[in-house]
mmCIF file of C-alpha atoms in Angstrom:
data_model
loop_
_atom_site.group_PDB
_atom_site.id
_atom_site.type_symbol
_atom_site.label_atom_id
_atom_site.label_comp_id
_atom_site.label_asym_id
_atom_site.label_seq_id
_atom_site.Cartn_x
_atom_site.Cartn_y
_atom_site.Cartn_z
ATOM 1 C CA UNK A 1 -0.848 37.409 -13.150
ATOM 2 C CA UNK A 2 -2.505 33.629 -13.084
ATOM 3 C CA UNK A 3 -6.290 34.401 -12.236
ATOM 4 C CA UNK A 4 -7.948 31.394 -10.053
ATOM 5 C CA UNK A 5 -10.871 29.867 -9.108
ATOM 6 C CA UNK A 6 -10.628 28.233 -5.421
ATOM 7 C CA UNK A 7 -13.846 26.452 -5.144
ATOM 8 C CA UNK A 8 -14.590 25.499 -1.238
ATOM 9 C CA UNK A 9 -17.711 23.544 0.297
ATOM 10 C CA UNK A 10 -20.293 26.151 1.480
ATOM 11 C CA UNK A 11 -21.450 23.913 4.448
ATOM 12 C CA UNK A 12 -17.981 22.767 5.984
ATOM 13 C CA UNK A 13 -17.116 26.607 7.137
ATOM 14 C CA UNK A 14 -15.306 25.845 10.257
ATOM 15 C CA UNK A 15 -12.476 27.455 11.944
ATOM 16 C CA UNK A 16 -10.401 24.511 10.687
ATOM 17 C CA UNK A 17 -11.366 25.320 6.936
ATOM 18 C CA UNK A 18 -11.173 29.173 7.257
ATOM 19 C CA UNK A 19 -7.806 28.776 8.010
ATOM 20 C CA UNK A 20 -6.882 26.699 5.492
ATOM 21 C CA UNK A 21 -8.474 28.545 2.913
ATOM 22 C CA UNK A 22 -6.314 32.167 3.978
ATOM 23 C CA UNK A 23 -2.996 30.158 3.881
ATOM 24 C CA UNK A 24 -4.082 29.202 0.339
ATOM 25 C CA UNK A 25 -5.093 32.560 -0.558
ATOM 26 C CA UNK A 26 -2.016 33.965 0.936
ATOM 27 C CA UNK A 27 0.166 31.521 -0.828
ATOM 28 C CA UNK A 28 -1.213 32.152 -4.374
ATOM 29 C CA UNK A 29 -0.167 35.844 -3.488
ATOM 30 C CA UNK A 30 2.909 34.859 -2.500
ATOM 31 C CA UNK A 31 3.447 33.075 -6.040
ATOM 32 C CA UNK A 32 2.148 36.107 -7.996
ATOM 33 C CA UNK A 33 -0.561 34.511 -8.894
ATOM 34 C CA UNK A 34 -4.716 35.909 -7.817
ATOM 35 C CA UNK A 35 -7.326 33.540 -6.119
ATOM 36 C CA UNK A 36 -11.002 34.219 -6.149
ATOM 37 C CA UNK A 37 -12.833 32.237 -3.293
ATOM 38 C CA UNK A 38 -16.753 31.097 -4.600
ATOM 39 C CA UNK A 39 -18.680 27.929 -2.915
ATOM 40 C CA UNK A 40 -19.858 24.918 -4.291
ATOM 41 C CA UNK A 41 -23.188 26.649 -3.433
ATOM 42 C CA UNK A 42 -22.640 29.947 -5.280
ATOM 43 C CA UNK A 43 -21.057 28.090 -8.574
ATOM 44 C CA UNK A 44 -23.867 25.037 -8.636
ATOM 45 C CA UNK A 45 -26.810 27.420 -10.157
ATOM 46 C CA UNK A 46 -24.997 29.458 -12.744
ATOM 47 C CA UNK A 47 -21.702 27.092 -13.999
ATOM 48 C CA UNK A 48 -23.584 25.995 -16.959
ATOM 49 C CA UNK A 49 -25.007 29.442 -17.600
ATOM 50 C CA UNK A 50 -24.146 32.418 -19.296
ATOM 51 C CA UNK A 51 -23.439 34.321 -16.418
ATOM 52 C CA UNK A 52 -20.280 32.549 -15.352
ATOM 53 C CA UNK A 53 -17.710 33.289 -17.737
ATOM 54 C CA UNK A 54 -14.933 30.826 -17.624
ATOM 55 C CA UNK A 55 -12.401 33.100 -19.602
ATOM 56 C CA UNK A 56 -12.007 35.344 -16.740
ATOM 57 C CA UNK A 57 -9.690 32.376 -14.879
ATOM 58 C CA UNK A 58 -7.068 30.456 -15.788
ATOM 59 C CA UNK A 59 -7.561 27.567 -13.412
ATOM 60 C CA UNK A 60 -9.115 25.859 -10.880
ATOM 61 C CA UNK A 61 -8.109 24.894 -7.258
ATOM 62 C CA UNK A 62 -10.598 22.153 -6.192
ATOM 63 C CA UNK A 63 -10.776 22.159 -2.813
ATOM 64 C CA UNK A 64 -14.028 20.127 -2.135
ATOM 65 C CA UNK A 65 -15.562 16.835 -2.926
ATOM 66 C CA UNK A 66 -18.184 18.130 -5.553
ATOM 67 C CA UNK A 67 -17.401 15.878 -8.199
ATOM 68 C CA UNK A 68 -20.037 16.986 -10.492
ATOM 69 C CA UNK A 69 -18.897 20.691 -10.123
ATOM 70 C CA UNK A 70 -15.610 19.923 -10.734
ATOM 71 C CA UNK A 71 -16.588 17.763 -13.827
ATOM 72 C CA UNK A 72 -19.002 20.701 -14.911
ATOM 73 C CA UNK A 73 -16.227 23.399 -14.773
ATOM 74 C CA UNK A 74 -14.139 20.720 -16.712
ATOM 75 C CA UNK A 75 -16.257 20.854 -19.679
ATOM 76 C CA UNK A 76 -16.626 24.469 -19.347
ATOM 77 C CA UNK A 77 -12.959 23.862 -20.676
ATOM 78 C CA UNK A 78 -11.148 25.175 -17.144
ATOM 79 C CA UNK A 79 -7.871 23.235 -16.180
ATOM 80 C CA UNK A 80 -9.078 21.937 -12.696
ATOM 81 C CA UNK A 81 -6.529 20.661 -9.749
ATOM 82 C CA UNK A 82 -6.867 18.150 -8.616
ATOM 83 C CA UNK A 83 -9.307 16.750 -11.529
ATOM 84 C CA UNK A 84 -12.970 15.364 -10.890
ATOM 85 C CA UNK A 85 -11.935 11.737 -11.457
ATOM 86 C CA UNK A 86 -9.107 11.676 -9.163
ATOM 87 C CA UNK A 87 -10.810 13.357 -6.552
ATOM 88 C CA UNK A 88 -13.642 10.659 -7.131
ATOM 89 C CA UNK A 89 -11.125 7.836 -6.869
ATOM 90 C CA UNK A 90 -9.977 8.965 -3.654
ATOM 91 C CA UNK A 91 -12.900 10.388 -2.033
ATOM 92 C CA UNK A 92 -14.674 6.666 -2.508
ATOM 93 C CA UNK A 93 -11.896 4.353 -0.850
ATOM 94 C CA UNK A 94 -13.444 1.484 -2.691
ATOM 95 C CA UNK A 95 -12.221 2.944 -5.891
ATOM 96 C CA UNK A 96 -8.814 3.772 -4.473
ATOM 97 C CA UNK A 97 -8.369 -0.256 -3.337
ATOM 98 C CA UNK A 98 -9.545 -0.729 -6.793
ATOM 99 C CA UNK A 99 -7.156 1.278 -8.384
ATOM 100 C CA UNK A 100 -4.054 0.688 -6.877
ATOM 101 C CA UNK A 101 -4.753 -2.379 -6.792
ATOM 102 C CA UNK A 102 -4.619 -3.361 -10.595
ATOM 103 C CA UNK A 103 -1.603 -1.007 -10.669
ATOM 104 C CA UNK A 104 -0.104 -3.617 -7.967
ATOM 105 C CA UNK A 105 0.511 -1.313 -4.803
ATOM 106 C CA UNK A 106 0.250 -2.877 -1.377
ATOM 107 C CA UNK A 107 -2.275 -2.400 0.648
ATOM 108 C CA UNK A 108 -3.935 -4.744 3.560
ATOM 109 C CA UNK A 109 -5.762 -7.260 2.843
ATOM 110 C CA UNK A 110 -9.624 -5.968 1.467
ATOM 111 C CA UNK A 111 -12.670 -7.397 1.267
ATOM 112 C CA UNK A 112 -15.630 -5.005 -0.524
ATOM 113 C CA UNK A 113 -18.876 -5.179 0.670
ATOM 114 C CA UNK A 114 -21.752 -5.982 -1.354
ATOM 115 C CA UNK A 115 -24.314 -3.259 -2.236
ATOM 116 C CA UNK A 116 -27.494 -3.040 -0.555
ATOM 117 C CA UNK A 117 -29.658 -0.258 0.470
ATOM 118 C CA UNK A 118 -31.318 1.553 2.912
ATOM 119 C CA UNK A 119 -34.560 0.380 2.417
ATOM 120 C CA UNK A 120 -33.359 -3.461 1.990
ATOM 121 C CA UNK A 121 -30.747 -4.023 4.749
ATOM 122 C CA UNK A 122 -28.843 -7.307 4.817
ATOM 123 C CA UNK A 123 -31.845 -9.815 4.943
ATOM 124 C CA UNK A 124 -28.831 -12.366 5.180
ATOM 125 C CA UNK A 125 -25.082 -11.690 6.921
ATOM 126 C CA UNK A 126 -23.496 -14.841 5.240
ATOM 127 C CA UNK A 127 -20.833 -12.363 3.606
ATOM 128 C CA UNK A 128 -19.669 -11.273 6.679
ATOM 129 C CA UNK A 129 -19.240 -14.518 7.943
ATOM 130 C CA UNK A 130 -17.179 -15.050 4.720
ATOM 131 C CA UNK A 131 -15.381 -12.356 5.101
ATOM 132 C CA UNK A 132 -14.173 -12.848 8.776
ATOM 133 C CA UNK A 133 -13.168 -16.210 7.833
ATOM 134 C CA UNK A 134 -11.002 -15.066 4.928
ATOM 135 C CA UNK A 135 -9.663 -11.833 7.259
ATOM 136 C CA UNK A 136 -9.457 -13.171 10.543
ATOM 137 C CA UNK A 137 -9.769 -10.739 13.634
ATOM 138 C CA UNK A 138 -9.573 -8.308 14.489
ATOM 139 C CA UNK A 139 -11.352 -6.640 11.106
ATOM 140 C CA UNK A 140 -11.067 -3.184 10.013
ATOM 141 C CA UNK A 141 -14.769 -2.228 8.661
ATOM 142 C CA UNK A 142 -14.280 1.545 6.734
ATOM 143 C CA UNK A 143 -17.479 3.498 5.821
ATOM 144 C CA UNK A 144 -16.313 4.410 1.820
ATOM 145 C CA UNK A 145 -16.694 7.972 2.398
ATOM 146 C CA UNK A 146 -15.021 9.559 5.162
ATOM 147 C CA UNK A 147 -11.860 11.722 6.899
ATOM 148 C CA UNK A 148 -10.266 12.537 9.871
ATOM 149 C CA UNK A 149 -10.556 8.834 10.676
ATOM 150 C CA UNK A 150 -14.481 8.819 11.495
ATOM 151 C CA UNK A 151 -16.144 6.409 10.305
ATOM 152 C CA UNK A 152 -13.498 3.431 10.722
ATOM 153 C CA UNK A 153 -14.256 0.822 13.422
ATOM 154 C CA UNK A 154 -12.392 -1.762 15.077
ATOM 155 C CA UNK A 155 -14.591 -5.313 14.996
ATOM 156 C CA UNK A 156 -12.890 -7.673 17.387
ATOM 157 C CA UNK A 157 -15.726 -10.806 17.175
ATOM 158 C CA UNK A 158 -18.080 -11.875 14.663
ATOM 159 C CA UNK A 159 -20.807 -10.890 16.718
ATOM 160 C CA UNK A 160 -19.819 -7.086 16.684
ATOM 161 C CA UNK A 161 -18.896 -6.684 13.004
ATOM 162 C CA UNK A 162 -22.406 -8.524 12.286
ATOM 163 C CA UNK A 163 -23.975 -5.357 14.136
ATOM 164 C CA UNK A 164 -21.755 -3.186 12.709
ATOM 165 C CA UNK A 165 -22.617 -4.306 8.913
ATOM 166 C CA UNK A 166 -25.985 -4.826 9.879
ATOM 167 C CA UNK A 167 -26.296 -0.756 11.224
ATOM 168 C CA UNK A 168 -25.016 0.723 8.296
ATOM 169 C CA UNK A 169 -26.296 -1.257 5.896
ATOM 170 C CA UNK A 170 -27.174 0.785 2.515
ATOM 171 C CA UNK A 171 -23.887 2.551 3.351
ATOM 172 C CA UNK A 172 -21.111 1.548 0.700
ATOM 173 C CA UNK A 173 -18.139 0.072 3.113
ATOM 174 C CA UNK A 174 -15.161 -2.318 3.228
ATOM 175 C CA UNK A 175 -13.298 -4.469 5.612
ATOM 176 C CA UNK A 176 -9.622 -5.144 6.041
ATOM 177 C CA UNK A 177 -7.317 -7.064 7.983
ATOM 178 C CA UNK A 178 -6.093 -4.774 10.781
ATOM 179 C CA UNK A 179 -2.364 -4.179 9.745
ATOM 180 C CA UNK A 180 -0.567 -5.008 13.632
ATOM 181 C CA UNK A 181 2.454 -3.801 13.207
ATOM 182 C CA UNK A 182 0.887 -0.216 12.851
ATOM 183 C CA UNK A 183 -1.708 -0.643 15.215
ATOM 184 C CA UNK A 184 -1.731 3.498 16.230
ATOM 185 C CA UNK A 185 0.768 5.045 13.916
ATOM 186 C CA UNK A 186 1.410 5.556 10.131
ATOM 187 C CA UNK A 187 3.190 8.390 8.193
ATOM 188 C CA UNK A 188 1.305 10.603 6.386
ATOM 189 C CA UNK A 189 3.473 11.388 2.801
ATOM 190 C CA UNK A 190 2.824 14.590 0.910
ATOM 191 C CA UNK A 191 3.440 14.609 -2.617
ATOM 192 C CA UNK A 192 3.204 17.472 -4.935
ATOM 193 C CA UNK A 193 3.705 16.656 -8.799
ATOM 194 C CA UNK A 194 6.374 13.981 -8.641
ATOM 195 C CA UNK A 195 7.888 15.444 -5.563
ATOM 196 C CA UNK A 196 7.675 14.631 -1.549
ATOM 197 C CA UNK A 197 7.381 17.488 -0.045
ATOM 198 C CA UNK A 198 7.195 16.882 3.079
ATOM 199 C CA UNK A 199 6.295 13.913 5.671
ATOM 200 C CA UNK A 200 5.389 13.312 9.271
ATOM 201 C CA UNK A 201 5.124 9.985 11.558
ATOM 202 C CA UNK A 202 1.497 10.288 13.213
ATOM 203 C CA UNK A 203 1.062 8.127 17.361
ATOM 204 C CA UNK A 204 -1.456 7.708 18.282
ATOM 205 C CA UNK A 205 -1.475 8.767 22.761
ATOM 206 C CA UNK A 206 -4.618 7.075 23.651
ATOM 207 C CA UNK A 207 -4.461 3.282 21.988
ATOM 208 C CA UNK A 208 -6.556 3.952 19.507
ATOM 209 C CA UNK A 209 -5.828 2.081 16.679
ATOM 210 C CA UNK A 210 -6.239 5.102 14.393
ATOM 211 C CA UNK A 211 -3.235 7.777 14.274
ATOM 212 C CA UNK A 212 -5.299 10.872 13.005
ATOM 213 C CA UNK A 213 -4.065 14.076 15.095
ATOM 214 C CA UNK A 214 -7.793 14.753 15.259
ATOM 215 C CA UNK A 215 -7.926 12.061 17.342
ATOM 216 C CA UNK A 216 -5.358 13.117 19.900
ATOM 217 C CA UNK A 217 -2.572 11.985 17.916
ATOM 218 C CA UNK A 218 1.087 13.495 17.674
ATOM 219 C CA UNK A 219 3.368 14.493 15.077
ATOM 220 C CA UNK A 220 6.750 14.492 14.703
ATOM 221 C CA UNK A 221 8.687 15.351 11.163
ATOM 222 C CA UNK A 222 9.620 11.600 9.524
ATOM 223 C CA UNK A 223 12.464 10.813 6.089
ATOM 224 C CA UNK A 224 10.776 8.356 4.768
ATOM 225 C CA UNK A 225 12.218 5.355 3.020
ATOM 226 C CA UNK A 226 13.122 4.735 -0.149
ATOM 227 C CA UNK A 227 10.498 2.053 -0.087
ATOM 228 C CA UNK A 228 7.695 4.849 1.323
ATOM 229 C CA UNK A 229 8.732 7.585 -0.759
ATOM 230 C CA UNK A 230 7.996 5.415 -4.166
ATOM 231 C CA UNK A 231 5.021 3.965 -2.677
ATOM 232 C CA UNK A 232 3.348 7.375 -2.156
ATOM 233 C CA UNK A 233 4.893 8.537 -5.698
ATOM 234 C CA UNK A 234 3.542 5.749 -7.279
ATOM 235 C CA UNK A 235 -0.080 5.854 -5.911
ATOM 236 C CA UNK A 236 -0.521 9.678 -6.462
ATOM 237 C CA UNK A 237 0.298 8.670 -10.509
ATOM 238 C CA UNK A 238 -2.290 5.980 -10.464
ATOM 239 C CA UNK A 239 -4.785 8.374 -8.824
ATOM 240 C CA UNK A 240 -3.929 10.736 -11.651
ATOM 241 C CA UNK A 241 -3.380 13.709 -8.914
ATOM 242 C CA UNK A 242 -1.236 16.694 -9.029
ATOM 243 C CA UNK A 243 -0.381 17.007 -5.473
ATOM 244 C CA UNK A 244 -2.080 14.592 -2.094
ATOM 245 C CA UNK A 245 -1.382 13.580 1.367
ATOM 246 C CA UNK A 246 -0.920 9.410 1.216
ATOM 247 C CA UNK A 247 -1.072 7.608 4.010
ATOM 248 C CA UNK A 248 1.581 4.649 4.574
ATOM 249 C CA UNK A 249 1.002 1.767 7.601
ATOM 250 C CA UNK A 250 4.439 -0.304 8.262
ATOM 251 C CA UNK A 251 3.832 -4.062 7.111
ATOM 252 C CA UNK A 252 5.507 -6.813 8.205
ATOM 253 C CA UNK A 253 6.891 -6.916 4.635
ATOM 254 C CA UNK A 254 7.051 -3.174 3.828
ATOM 255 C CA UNK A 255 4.903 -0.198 3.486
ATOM 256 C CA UNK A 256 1.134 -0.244 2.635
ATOM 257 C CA UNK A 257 -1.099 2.011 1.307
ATOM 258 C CA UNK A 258 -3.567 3.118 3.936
ATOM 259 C CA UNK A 259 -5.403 5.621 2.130
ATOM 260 C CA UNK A 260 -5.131 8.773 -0.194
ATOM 261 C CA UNK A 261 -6.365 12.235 0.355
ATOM 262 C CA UNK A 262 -6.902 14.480 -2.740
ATOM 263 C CA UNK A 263 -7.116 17.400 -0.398
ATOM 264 C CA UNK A 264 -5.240 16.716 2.766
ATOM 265 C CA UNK A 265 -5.378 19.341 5.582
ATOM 266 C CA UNK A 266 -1.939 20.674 5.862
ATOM 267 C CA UNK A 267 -1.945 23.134 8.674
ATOM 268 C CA UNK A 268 -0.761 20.091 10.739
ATOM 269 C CA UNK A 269 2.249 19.360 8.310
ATOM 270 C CA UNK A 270 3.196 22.917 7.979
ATOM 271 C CA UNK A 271 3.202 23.103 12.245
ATOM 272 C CA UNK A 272 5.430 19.921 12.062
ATOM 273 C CA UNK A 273 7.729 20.636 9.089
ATOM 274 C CA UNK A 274 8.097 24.299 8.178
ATOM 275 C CA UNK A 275 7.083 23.501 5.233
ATOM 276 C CA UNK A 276 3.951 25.583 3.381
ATOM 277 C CA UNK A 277 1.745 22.804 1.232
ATOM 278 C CA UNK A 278 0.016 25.500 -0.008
ATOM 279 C CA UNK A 279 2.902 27.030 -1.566
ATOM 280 C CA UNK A 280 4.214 24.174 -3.101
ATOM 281 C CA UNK A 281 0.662 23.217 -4.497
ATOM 282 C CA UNK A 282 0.367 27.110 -6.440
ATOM 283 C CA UNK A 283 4.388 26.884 -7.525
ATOM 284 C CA UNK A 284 3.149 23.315 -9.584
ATOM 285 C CA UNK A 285 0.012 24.727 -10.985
ATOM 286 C CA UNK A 286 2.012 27.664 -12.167
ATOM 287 C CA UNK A 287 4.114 25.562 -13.634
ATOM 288 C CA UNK A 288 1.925 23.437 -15.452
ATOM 289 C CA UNK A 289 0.154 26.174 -16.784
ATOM 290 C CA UNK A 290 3.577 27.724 -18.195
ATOM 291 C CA UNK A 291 4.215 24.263 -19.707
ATOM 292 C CA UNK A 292 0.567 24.154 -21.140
ATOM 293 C CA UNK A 293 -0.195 21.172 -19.468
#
């Protein structure tokens, strides 16, 4: 029986997470296959020591943002899902515009900030000014690390995205042309291996131009396109990730790229579609491991 290693954050312990971690844990069962559960916490002090012994699993589930752990248990020679740099290119989304887009995907229009930091500010806003002029309005500004749709804000004038920028300077961020013709709704695409699994259109109920469900959006089970089936295929290779959730916003000239999540709450999707992410996540690890991969 395949042995495991689910590695979870020890400070996001939530109802939300809990539950998402059990339907993992019962899936893996499910499979035939054994998961141990350890946090980022527990693992951080002993991964490079003697006293964790890597032989005793035969993979890793990743299901945090600890890039450094993941790269740690890497070179402790452990096959890790998804891998360190993926979940890196996803987690920052200025290295997901980056990626996909000098593999050629759409996406809306992006301008990335220049760095600053804390300390420093923005002595001078001339950028933005740039920016807005290049963009138009309204402009989305995205802090680069984020989920559930926090922070992403909706600048209508140049005065408020100059106070915007100007608050959360020293914070890496981005700004793209709001996408209109998905102002409040996008489809959320999962994709495990070089499979869609399963997809659902996301409303939003309350004009907000963000769909998330935590949000007070709805749900409803979506076929997506030819078009937004390859897109989300596509981006998921470039990513270099065995199994995401990718957003897709309707443009005037076809899908977009919204974002990428290298660890995409399913419970949602599951409610929606019937079907269990979680099982089709340990059935591709199991086979990859079968096929030495």
């Amino acid at each position: 029986m395949p042995h495991g290693l689910l590695v979870v954050n020890a400070f996001l312990r939530t109802t939300k997470f809990d539950e998402l971690y059990h339907i993992l844990l019962s899936s893996a069962r499910e499979c035939g296959m054994e998961l141990s559960v350890h946090t980022n916490a527990e693992l951080a002090p002993i991964v490079e020591s003697p006293v964790f012994e890597p032989k005793q699993y035969d993979f890793v589930l990743f299901w945090d943002k600890d890039v450094a752990l993941a790269t740690q248990l890497t070179r402790r020679g452990l096959p890790v899902f998804n891998s360190a740099e993926s979940i890196l290119r996803c987690d920052d989304k200025s290295l997901t515009y980056l990626a996909l887009k000098q593999a050629g995907l759409p996406m809306p229009r992006t301008v990335l900030a220049p760095k600053t930091f804390p300390a420093v500010g923005y002595p001078t806003l001339d950028f933005v000014d740039a920016t807005a002029e290049q963009l138009g309005f309204p402009i989305v500004l995205k802090e680069c690390f984020g989920s559930f749709g926090q922070q992403v804000y909706l600048c209508e004038t140049l005065d408020a995205l100059r106070q915007k920028v100007q608050s959360l300077a020293g914070t890496p961020l981005l700004f793209q042309a709001l996408v209109q013709e998905s102002i409040g709704r996008d489809v959320r695409i999962n994709v495990v291996g070089e499979r869609v699994v399963a997809s659902i259109l996301r409303q939003s109920l309350n004009g907000d131009f963000r769909s998330n469900l935590t949000l007070g959006g709805a749900m409803k089970t979506h076929t997506p396109t030819r078009e937004e089936a390859e897109l989300a295929l596509r981006a998921v290779r470039e990513l270099g990730l065995t199994f995401a959730g990718v957003d897709v916003l309707f443009g005037a000239d076809g899908p977009l790229i919204c974002e990428v999540n290298s660890n995409a709450h399913f419970k949602t999707t599951l409610q929606c579609t019937g079907v269990n992410m979680a099982t089709e996540i340990m059935r591709e690890i199991g086979n990859r491991l079968e096929a030495g991969l």
